[in-house]
């Protein structure tokens, strides 16, 4: 086998392959032997069917399978010799082996463009210091109290209020007819937390436990069910039970329930430490992002269209998922898929450019990902999703997603290297605190 390489564009390469007649015949003969060994044809013992009969009966299958096998061997060998990581699928042109004849075929793929890395060591960046206020810790403890609260039926005869948990049944009517899909029995929700439409909650708050009520309500124009969007219906509601949250006192017993802490003081210390680490991680991530932004401004190179398209598809899927979680649909935004893609394209291009840049840094620094580091990723993902780690890893292997995981780890290592080699100047925190999520 011989091949020549042609760079079609800075991000696309074509490889032209020539297979001599001897190699083509050998590949067909090997596949024919496999078919002969497995063939079960009446009148012949298994493995003893004449080759000529196998060839005549399975000619198309043998040629196709032999071609695919040989092309896969060639592609893997050539890509290894070129040392290029494709950022698109490898497109193979028409190819079909014939006995005694040479074969010419080609394949192409997209890849990162060549560019010169700027100096990425010894940079200077400001990073906010971490300051923790008592009010921040008090807010976290208040959330823990709420999570530990007992929910008990109210003892007095009153209407439900914000913070109460109610069990209701409801059904919507239009012109006296039940509206399909808008009904439920013993539906439980917490009032005042945006779990239901405001008009629905307002109606619920007018009904005592064991009572019923009815009122008109209008669905928002961006409601996820487009058949109901903007429509006014008559809603009948029955309130079965009203429960209130009884918050526990902030004492050592509450600390034990919250996280097996010895005391309130120990709980505050643990929360403060977790809060400080989380803020430190956020400030560090912000500094890393600004370091990368500065570096990306110094380089300019074309992006592989397939990589941008793949990133854009992922972002669009995530956008639609977020809408659905909010009870909305893409149609409710008044925009088409093309409109959203146009808005997201600059961000997708920036992400692809960042990935390519960090991959170049990782290659220059000869960074590697160990099997143990790969395993750690899957243990974390399996733990977060409640999945079996072996099955999860097998799924990634079968879907050819292992290189994606490895490349992400390499990108993280490259970003960490840039940060570790930078001069970090600690500055007072901004007036507005950064978002914070409590670690478990």
XYZ file of C-alpha atoms in Angstrom:
440
model
C 0.000 0.000 0.000
C 1.196 3.487 -0.893
C -0.388 6.845 -0.220
C -0.037 10.549 -0.873
C -1.322 13.388 1.301
C -3.010 16.525 -0.025
C -4.014 19.433 2.204
C -7.269 20.684 0.701
C -7.688 23.544 3.193
C -5.846 24.497 6.388
C -8.338 22.311 8.281
C -9.024 19.514 5.794
C -6.694 16.835 4.443
C -7.219 14.173 1.781
C -5.242 10.965 1.574
C -5.052 9.078 -1.744
C -4.306 5.376 -1.319
C -3.079 2.868 -3.902
C -3.517 -0.834 -3.171
C -1.504 -3.203 -5.421
C -3.286 -6.161 -7.024
C -1.391 -8.643 -4.832
C -2.610 -7.012 -1.603
C -6.179 -6.776 -2.917
C -6.195 -10.480 -3.833
C -4.706 -11.449 -0.447
C -7.415 -9.520 1.409
C -10.184 -11.193 -0.616
C -8.628 -14.628 -0.116
C -8.432 -14.129 3.658
C -12.089 -13.078 3.875
C -13.109 -15.987 1.621
C -11.353 -18.370 4.010
C -13.325 -16.965 6.936
C -16.612 -17.409 5.064
C -15.618 -20.953 4.089
C -14.835 -21.872 7.700
C -18.219 -20.624 8.921
C -20.435 -21.652 5.997
C -23.113 -24.256 6.707
C -24.366 -25.514 3.345
C -26.436 -28.620 2.903
C -24.502 -31.503 1.411
C -21.125 -30.350 2.738
C -19.398 -30.693 6.061
C -18.701 -27.396 7.831
C -15.413 -25.978 6.596
C -15.310 -28.331 3.606
C -17.442 -26.323 1.174
C -15.522 -25.714 -2.088
C -14.058 -22.202 -2.239
C -15.541 -21.690 -5.697
C -19.064 -22.309 -4.334
C -18.526 -19.922 -1.408
C -17.149 -17.272 -3.755
C -20.066 -17.512 -6.170
C -22.711 -17.512 -3.438
C -21.254 -14.759 -1.213
C -19.289 -12.715 -3.777
C -20.801 -9.312 -2.865
C -20.560 -9.887 0.879
C -16.943 -11.069 0.644
C -15.879 -8.108 -1.485
C -17.625 -5.622 0.787
C -16.284 -7.097 4.032
C -12.747 -7.493 2.692
C -12.768 -3.910 1.468
C -14.015 -2.519 4.793
C -11.462 -4.518 6.775
C -8.549 -3.493 4.559
C -9.578 0.174 4.458
C -9.860 0.256 8.278
C -6.351 -1.204 8.581
C -5.003 1.359 6.114
C -6.749 4.325 7.776
C -5.476 3.386 11.245
C -1.939 2.863 9.951
C -1.861 6.104 7.956
C -3.410 8.239 10.709
C -0.831 6.842 13.141
C 1.996 7.707 10.765
C 0.635 11.204 10.143
C 0.224 11.840 13.860
C -2.926 13.891 13.273
C -6.049 13.823 15.452
C -9.174 14.091 13.297
C -11.833 16.534 14.501
C -14.481 15.077 12.217
C -15.474 11.656 11.057
C -13.189 10.126 8.421
C -15.006 10.138 5.065
C -13.926 7.291 2.785
C -14.651 7.493 -0.945
C -16.019 4.637 -3.030
C -13.870 1.538 -2.795
C -14.417 -2.112 -3.723
C -11.739 -4.771 -4.039
C -11.561 -6.993 -7.129
C -9.450 -10.093 -7.435
C -6.244 -9.509 -9.341
C -6.820 -5.772 -9.746
C -5.233 -2.782 -7.981
C -7.482 -0.357 -6.100
C -7.285 3.406 -5.791
C -9.385 5.148 -3.151
C -9.224 8.238 -0.955
C -10.365 9.422 2.458
C -10.549 12.867 4.006
C -10.925 14.368 7.455
C -10.942 17.697 9.252
C -8.309 18.642 11.816
C -6.905 21.599 13.685
C -5.102 24.196 11.620
C -1.400 24.744 12.189
C -0.589 27.867 14.216
C 2.219 29.196 16.356
C 1.625 29.142 20.084
C 2.278 32.437 21.897
C 4.196 32.497 25.177
C 1.820 31.004 27.717
C 4.134 30.899 30.732
C 4.982 33.751 33.066
C 1.733 35.633 32.475
C 0.236 37.939 35.112
C -3.404 37.909 36.210
C -5.500 39.335 39.052
C -7.511 36.945 41.206
C -10.038 37.915 43.845
C -9.318 36.997 47.439
C -11.886 34.944 49.309
C -13.782 36.663 52.099
C -16.483 34.890 54.076
C -19.155 36.869 55.945
C -21.225 35.496 58.822
C -24.350 36.251 56.796
C -23.168 33.873 54.063
C -22.764 31.013 56.532
C -26.093 31.860 58.208
C -27.824 31.596 54.816
C -26.346 28.126 54.259
C -27.438 26.972 57.715
C -30.930 28.290 57.036
C -31.107 26.159 53.910
C -29.994 23.140 55.932
C -32.742 23.866 58.483
C -35.292 23.941 55.697
C -34.067 20.603 54.338
C -34.382 19.079 57.829
C -37.780 20.593 58.562
C -40.659 18.329 59.553
C -43.758 18.625 57.401
C -46.925 18.176 59.462
C -50.629 18.806 58.792
C -51.729 22.158 60.227
C -53.761 22.055 63.410
C -55.754 25.250 62.853
C -58.458 25.946 60.284
C -56.866 28.350 57.824
C -56.144 28.796 54.148
C -52.733 27.703 52.811
C -49.916 30.244 52.574
C -46.471 30.490 51.024
C -44.164 27.860 52.474
C -46.986 25.380 53.081
C -47.048 22.005 51.350
C -50.471 21.201 49.919
C -51.969 18.059 48.437
C -54.475 18.963 45.725
C -56.501 17.513 42.888
C -57.353 19.695 39.913
C -58.911 19.668 36.471
C -59.223 22.313 33.752
C -62.381 22.950 31.730
C -63.068 24.900 28.548
C -66.668 25.572 27.504
C -67.757 22.993 30.046
C -65.535 20.281 28.575
C -62.505 18.770 30.331
C -59.198 19.907 28.825
C -57.098 16.817 27.962
C -53.905 16.480 29.953
C -54.691 19.175 32.535
C -55.744 17.177 35.581
C -54.125 15.382 38.489
C -55.047 13.594 41.698
C -53.291 14.163 45.038
C -50.681 16.421 43.471
C -48.260 17.788 46.087
C -46.517 21.144 45.809
C -44.884 23.768 47.982
C -46.474 27.185 47.651
C -44.367 30.252 46.995
C -41.492 28.440 45.288
C -42.627 28.804 41.694
C -43.547 25.154 41.296
C -46.889 26.080 39.708
C -48.311 28.997 37.741
C -48.967 32.070 39.934
C -52.703 32.133 39.125
C -52.994 28.483 40.126
C -51.266 29.104 43.465
C -53.448 32.162 44.090
C -56.544 30.012 43.616
C -55.193 27.286 45.933
C -54.558 29.868 48.668
C -58.294 30.680 48.788
C -59.360 27.123 49.689
C -59.394 25.518 53.148
C -58.328 21.903 53.686
C -61.137 19.596 52.566
C -62.663 22.343 50.422
C -62.988 23.019 46.708
C -62.724 26.106 44.565
C -62.910 27.225 40.971
C -61.536 30.148 38.990
C -60.366 31.271 35.579
C -56.683 31.224 34.759
C -54.703 31.985 31.618
C -51.697 29.974 30.544
C -48.626 32.057 29.599
C -47.955 32.586 25.910
C -44.650 30.702 26.216
C -46.179 27.669 27.948
C -44.477 24.409 26.962
C -47.793 22.937 25.727
C -48.391 25.134 22.697
C -52.030 23.989 22.499
C -52.631 25.694 25.860
C -50.332 28.701 25.429
C -52.296 31.925 25.905
C -55.548 30.024 26.506
C -57.941 30.822 29.391
C -59.557 27.882 31.187
C -61.747 27.317 34.224
C -59.730 25.464 36.867
C -61.422 23.347 39.535
C -59.251 22.614 42.570
C -59.764 20.467 45.662
C -57.375 20.930 48.586
C -57.026 17.707 50.564
C -54.276 18.454 53.078
C -52.341 21.525 54.150
C -48.965 20.897 55.776
C -46.533 23.365 57.307
C -42.783 23.131 57.708
C -41.549 23.063 61.305
C -37.951 24.281 61.234
C -35.629 22.681 63.803
C -33.764 24.931 66.239
C -30.116 25.602 65.478
C -28.528 23.364 68.094
C -26.133 20.444 68.353
C -28.913 17.958 67.520
C -29.623 19.792 64.270
C -25.873 19.809 63.495
C -25.752 16.028 63.921
C -28.681 15.543 61.546
C -27.231 17.976 59.008
C -23.942 16.131 58.609
C -23.067 14.215 61.744
C -21.265 17.255 63.156
C -20.344 17.209 66.839
C -21.746 20.665 67.469
C -23.078 23.838 65.868
C -19.561 25.276 66.091
C -18.096 22.313 64.182
C -20.868 22.625 61.594
C -20.086 26.316 61.050
C -16.386 25.498 60.703
C -17.095 22.816 58.069
C -19.476 25.076 56.143
C -16.962 27.928 56.250
C -14.219 25.647 54.922
C -16.467 24.304 52.150
C -17.633 27.823 51.297
C -14.045 29.097 51.158
C -12.912 26.244 48.899
C -15.845 26.712 46.549
C -15.225 30.458 46.275
C -11.518 29.809 45.752
C -12.365 27.397 42.918
C -14.681 29.985 41.341
C -12.083 32.762 41.568
C -9.427 30.447 40.165
C -11.715 29.432 37.267
C -12.374 33.090 36.525
C -8.641 33.858 36.475
C -7.976 30.844 34.227
C -10.699 31.991 31.832
C -9.193 35.485 31.597
C -5.727 34.024 31.033
C -7.079 31.922 28.162
C -9.070 34.812 26.704
C -5.894 36.883 26.574
C -3.974 34.096 24.868
C -6.738 33.412 22.339
C -6.680 37.057 21.304
C -3.063 36.544 20.182
C -3.818 33.715 17.763
C -5.989 33.504 14.691
C -6.669 30.296 12.804
C -9.584 28.773 10.866
C -11.843 26.355 12.701
C -12.902 22.917 11.413
C -16.584 23.289 10.374
C -17.446 19.791 11.649
C -16.123 20.586 15.133
C -18.118 23.818 15.287
C -21.223 22.046 14.023
C -20.880 19.308 16.649
C -20.377 21.847 19.447
C -23.344 23.878 18.211
C -25.601 20.817 18.168
C -24.644 20.011 21.768
C -25.321 23.583 22.900
C -28.680 23.670 21.128
C -29.708 20.417 22.815
C -28.725 21.836 26.217
C -30.657 25.044 25.484
C -33.844 23.136 24.635
C -33.423 20.967 27.760
C -33.187 24.075 29.962
C -36.359 25.470 28.386
C -38.240 22.237 29.026
C -37.179 22.246 32.672
C -38.741 25.694 32.916
C -41.971 24.371 31.417
C -41.330 26.074 28.071
C -40.741 24.978 24.503
C -38.526 26.282 21.716
C -41.629 27.427 19.847
C -42.688 29.492 22.857
C -39.578 31.688 22.472
C -40.823 32.890 19.110
C -37.552 31.806 17.543
C -36.671 29.044 15.120
C -33.872 26.537 15.485
C -31.922 28.551 12.914
C -32.348 31.700 15.015
C -30.994 30.005 18.139
C -28.097 28.462 16.211
C -27.161 31.897 14.874
C -27.113 33.287 18.417
C -25.073 30.373 19.778
C -22.545 30.149 16.932
C -20.059 32.741 18.306
C -19.975 30.903 21.642
C -19.554 27.533 19.906
C -16.673 28.907 17.837
C -14.995 30.291 20.960
C -15.274 26.913 22.709
C -13.809 25.034 19.732
C -10.958 27.561 19.439
C -10.227 27.119 23.152
C -10.210 23.322 22.837
C -7.806 23.427 19.884
C -5.517 25.898 21.651
C -5.338 23.804 24.827
C -4.773 20.635 22.788
C -1.772 22.340 21.174
C -0.387 23.280 24.602
C -0.921 19.713 25.839
C 0.930 18.341 22.799
C 3.848 20.752 23.185
C 4.179 19.915 26.886
C 3.795 16.170 26.171
C 0.965 15.944 28.682
C -0.646 12.541 29.066
C -3.701 11.069 30.768
C -3.156 7.931 32.831
C -5.621 5.019 32.960
C -6.156 5.839 36.639
C -7.209 9.392 35.746
C -9.637 8.049 33.147
C -11.073 5.610 35.695
C -11.519 8.428 38.212
C -13.732 10.257 35.729
C -16.010 7.268 35.296
C -16.206 6.574 39.020
C -17.299 10.179 39.551
C -19.847 10.084 36.719
C -21.225 6.754 37.895
C -21.531 8.028 41.460
C -23.321 11.203 40.353
C -25.759 9.343 38.120
C -26.259 6.255 40.276
C -24.943 4.036 37.473
C -22.758 0.969 37.322
C -19.221 2.141 36.548
C -18.381 -0.886 34.386
C -21.477 -0.496 32.223
C -20.918 3.264 31.940
C -17.345 2.776 30.794
C -18.411 0.126 28.292
C -21.006 2.533 26.863
C -18.318 5.170 26.299
C -16.068 2.584 24.668
C -18.808 1.269 22.358
C -19.828 4.826 21.392
C -16.176 5.747 20.700
C -16.364 8.518 23.330
C -13.167 7.628 25.193
C -11.075 10.080 23.110
C -13.525 12.839 24.052
C -12.999 12.151 27.766
C -9.234 11.974 27.316
C -9.137 15.243 25.341
C -11.135 17.034 28.046
C -8.713 15.857 30.710
C -5.779 16.997 28.574
C -7.423 20.399 28.107
C -7.894 20.707 31.878
C -4.250 19.796 32.432
C -3.114 22.374 29.883
C -5.247 25.083 31.506
C -3.872 24.132 34.933
C -0.315 24.318 33.581
C -0.886 27.835 32.212
C -2.338 28.922 35.559
C 0.424 27.246 37.593
C 3.059 29.132 35.585
C 1.325 32.516 35.908
C 1.968 35.306 38.405
C -1.251 35.538 40.445
C -1.968 38.898 42.059
C -4.573 38.635 44.814
C -7.021 41.588 44.826
C -9.994 42.502 47.070
C -13.271 40.805 46.089
C -15.794 42.552 43.890
C -18.807 44.194 45.472
C -21.152 41.559 44.063
C -20.327 38.041 45.337
C -19.853 35.269 42.847
C -22.452 32.476 42.691
C -21.869 29.830 45.319
C -22.878 26.217 45.615
C -22.378 24.349 48.872
C -20.328 21.199 48.545
C -21.819 18.081 50.076
